[in-house]
Every structure is written in structure tokens, then in C-alpha cells.
PDB file of C-alpha atoms in Angstrom:
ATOM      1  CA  UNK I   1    -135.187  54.978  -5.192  1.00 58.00           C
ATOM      2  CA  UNK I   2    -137.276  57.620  -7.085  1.00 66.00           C
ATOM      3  CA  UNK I   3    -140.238  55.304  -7.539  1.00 66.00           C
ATOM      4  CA  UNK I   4    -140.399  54.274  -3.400  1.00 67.00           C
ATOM      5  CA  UNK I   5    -139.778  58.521  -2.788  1.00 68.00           C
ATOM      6  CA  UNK I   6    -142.571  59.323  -5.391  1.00 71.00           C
ATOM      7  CA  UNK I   7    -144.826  56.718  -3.422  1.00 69.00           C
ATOM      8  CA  UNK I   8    -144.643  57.773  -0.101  1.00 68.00           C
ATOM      9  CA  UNK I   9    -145.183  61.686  -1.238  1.00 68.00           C
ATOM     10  CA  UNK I  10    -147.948  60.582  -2.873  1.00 71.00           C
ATOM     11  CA  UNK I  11    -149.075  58.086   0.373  1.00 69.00           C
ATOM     12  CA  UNK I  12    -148.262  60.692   2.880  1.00 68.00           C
ATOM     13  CA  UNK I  13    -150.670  63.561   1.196  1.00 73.00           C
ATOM     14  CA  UNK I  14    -147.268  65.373  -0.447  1.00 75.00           C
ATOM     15  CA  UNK I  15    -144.992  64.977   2.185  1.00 76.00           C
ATOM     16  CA  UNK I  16    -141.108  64.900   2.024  1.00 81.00           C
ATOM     17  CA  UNK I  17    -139.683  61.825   2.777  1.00 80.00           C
ATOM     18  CA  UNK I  18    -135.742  60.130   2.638  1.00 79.00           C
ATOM     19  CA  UNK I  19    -133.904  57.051   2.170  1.00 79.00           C
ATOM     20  CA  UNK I  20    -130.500  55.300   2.424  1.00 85.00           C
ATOM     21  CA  UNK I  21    -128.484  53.052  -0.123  1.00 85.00           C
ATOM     22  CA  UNK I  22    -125.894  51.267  -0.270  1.00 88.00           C
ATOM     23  CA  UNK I  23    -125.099  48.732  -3.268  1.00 87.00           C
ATOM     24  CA  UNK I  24    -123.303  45.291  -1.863  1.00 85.00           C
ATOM     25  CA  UNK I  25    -121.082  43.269  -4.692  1.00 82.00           C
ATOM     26  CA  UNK I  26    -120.301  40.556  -3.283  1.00 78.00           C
ATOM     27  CA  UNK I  27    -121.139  38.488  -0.157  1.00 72.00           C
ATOM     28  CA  UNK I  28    -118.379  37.112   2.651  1.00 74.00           C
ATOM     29  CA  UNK I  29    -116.735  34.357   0.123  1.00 76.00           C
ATOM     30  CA  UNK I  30    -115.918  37.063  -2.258  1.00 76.00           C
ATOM     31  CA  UNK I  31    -118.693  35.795  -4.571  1.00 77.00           C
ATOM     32  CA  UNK I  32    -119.947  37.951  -7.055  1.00 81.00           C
ATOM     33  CA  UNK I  33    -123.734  38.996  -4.972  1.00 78.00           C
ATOM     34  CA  UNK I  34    -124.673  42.535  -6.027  1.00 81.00           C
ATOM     35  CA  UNK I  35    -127.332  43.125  -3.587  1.00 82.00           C
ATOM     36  CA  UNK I  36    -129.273  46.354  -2.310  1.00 83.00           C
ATOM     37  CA  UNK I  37    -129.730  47.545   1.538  1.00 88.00           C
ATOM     38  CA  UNK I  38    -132.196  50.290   1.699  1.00 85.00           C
ATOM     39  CA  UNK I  39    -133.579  52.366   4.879  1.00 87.00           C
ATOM     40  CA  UNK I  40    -136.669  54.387   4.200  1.00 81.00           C
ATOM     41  CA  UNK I  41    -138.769  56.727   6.616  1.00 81.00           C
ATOM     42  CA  UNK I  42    -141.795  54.908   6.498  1.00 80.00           C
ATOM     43  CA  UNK I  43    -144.185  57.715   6.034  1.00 80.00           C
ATOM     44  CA  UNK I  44    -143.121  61.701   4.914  1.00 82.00           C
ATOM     45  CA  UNK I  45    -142.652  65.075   6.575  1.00 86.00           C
ATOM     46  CA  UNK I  46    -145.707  67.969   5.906  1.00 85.00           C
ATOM     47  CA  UNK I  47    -144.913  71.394   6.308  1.00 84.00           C
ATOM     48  CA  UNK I  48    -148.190  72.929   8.268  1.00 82.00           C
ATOM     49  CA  UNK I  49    -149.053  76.275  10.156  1.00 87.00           C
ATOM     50  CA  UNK I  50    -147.932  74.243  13.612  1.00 87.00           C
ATOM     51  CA  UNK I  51    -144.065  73.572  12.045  1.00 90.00           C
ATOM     52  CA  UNK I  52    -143.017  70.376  10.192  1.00 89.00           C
ATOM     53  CA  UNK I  53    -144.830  67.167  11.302  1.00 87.00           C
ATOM     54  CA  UNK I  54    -144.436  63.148  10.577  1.00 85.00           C
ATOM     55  CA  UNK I  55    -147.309  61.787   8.629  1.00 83.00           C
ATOM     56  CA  UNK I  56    -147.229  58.378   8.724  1.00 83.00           C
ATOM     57  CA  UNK I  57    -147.776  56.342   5.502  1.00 77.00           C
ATOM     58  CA  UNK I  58    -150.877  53.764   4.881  1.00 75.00           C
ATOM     59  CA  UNK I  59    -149.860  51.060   2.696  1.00 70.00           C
ATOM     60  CA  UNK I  60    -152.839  48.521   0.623  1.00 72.00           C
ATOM     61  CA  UNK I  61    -151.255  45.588  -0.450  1.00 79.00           C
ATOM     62  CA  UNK I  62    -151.987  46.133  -3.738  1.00 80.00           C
ATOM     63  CA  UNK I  63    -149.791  49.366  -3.487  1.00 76.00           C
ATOM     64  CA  UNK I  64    -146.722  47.586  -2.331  1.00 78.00           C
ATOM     65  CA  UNK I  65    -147.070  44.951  -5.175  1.00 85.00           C
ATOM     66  CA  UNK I  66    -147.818  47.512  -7.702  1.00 83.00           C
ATOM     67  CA  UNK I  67    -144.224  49.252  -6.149  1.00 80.00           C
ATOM     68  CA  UNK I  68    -142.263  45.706  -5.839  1.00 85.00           C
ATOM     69  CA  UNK I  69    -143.121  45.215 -10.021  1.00 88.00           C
ATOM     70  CA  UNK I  70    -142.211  48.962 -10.299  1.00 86.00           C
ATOM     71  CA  UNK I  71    -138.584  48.428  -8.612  1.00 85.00           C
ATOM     72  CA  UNK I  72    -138.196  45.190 -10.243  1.00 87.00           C
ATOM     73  CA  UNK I  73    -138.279  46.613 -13.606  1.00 88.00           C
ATOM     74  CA  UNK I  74    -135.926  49.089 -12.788  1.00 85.00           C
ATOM     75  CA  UNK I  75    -134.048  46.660 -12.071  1.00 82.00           C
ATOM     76  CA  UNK I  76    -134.233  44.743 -14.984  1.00 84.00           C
ATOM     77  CA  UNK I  77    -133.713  47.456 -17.005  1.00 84.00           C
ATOM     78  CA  UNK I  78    -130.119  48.741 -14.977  1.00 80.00           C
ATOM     79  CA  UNK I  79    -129.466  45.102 -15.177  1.00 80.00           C
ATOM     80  CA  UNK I  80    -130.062  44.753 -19.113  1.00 80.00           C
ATOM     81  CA  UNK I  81    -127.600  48.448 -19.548  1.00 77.00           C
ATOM     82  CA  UNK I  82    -125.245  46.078 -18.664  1.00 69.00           C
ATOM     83  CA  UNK I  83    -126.307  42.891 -20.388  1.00 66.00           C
ATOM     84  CA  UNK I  84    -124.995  40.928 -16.914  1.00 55.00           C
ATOM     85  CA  UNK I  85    -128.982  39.570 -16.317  1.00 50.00           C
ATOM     86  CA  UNK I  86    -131.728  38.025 -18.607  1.00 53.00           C
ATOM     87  CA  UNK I  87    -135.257  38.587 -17.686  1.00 54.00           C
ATOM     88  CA  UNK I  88    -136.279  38.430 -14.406  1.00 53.00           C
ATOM     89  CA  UNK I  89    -140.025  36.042 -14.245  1.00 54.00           C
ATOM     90  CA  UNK I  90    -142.336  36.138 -11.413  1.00 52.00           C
ATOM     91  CA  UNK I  91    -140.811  33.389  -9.695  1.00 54.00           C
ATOM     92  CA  UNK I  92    -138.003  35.229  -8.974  1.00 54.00           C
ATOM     93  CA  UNK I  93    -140.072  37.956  -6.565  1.00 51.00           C
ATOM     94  CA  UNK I  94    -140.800  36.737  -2.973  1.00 48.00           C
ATOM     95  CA  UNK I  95    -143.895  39.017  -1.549  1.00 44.00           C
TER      96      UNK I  95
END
């Protein structure tokens, strides 16, 4: 979640922003399924003279690929700690 925190700071002009996880193993047949559900403020929180306000973020769509590789790596790499995944291709991400 660092990588998606460090991106909206840096899309929001240095504001704060937050998100939620929660890691799913397995689906409704009791399948292994380990699976990710993620809420993130889209956009970050600036402190200013007027109090704290919401600063929506502007997203290219060359930024959100260049974040999807970044979290897919990550996940490649958590993956490979525990040798249960071989490498991921392109294929496997859906933009």
C-alpha cells in the first residue's frame, strides 16, 4: 500500500491520504483464492492557513499503469518470499 500512499502524496501536491486492506484466502468453496480488497481516498488531505482541505487527485493513464506494474511487482516479489507463485507475465494484468 506504500507505493498507491506515496502516489497520491505526490498527485495531491503533498497531501495526506489513507487506505483500507483486507487480505481474502479463499473464496465461498473454500478454495485456496488469496485475493486483495482495498479502499483508498481518491485524492489527499493539505494542511493550509484556512484548516485541513480535500485535494482531489488527477490521474494520466500512464500514471496508473506505471502504479499497476509497481503493485504487481510487489506482488511478485511477496509472492516469490514464499515460493507459492512463478512469474507473473503481462497477460496476467487486466487494465
Amino acid at each position: 500500500m506504500g507505493c498507491i500512499e506515496r502516489w497520491y502524496g505526490t498527485a495531491t501536491g503533498g497531501g495526506q491520504t489513507g487506505s483500507v486492506s483486507v487480505t481474502q484466502r479463499f473464496g465461498c468453496s473454500l478454495r485456496l483464492n488469496p485475493h486483495f480488497h482495498v479502499l483508498v481516498v481518491d485524492g489527499g488531505y493539505v494542511r493550509g492557513k484556512g484548516g485541513v482541505r480535500f485535494r482531489p487527485a488527477r490521474a494520466h493513464p500512464s500514471d496508473v499503469e506505471a502504479l499497476i506494474v509497481e503493485i504487481a511487482t510487489a506482488c511478485e516479489a511477496w509472492l516469490a518470499r514464499d515460493r507459492k507463485s512463478t512469474r507473473l507475465n503481462s497477460s496476467h494484468l487486466v487494465i
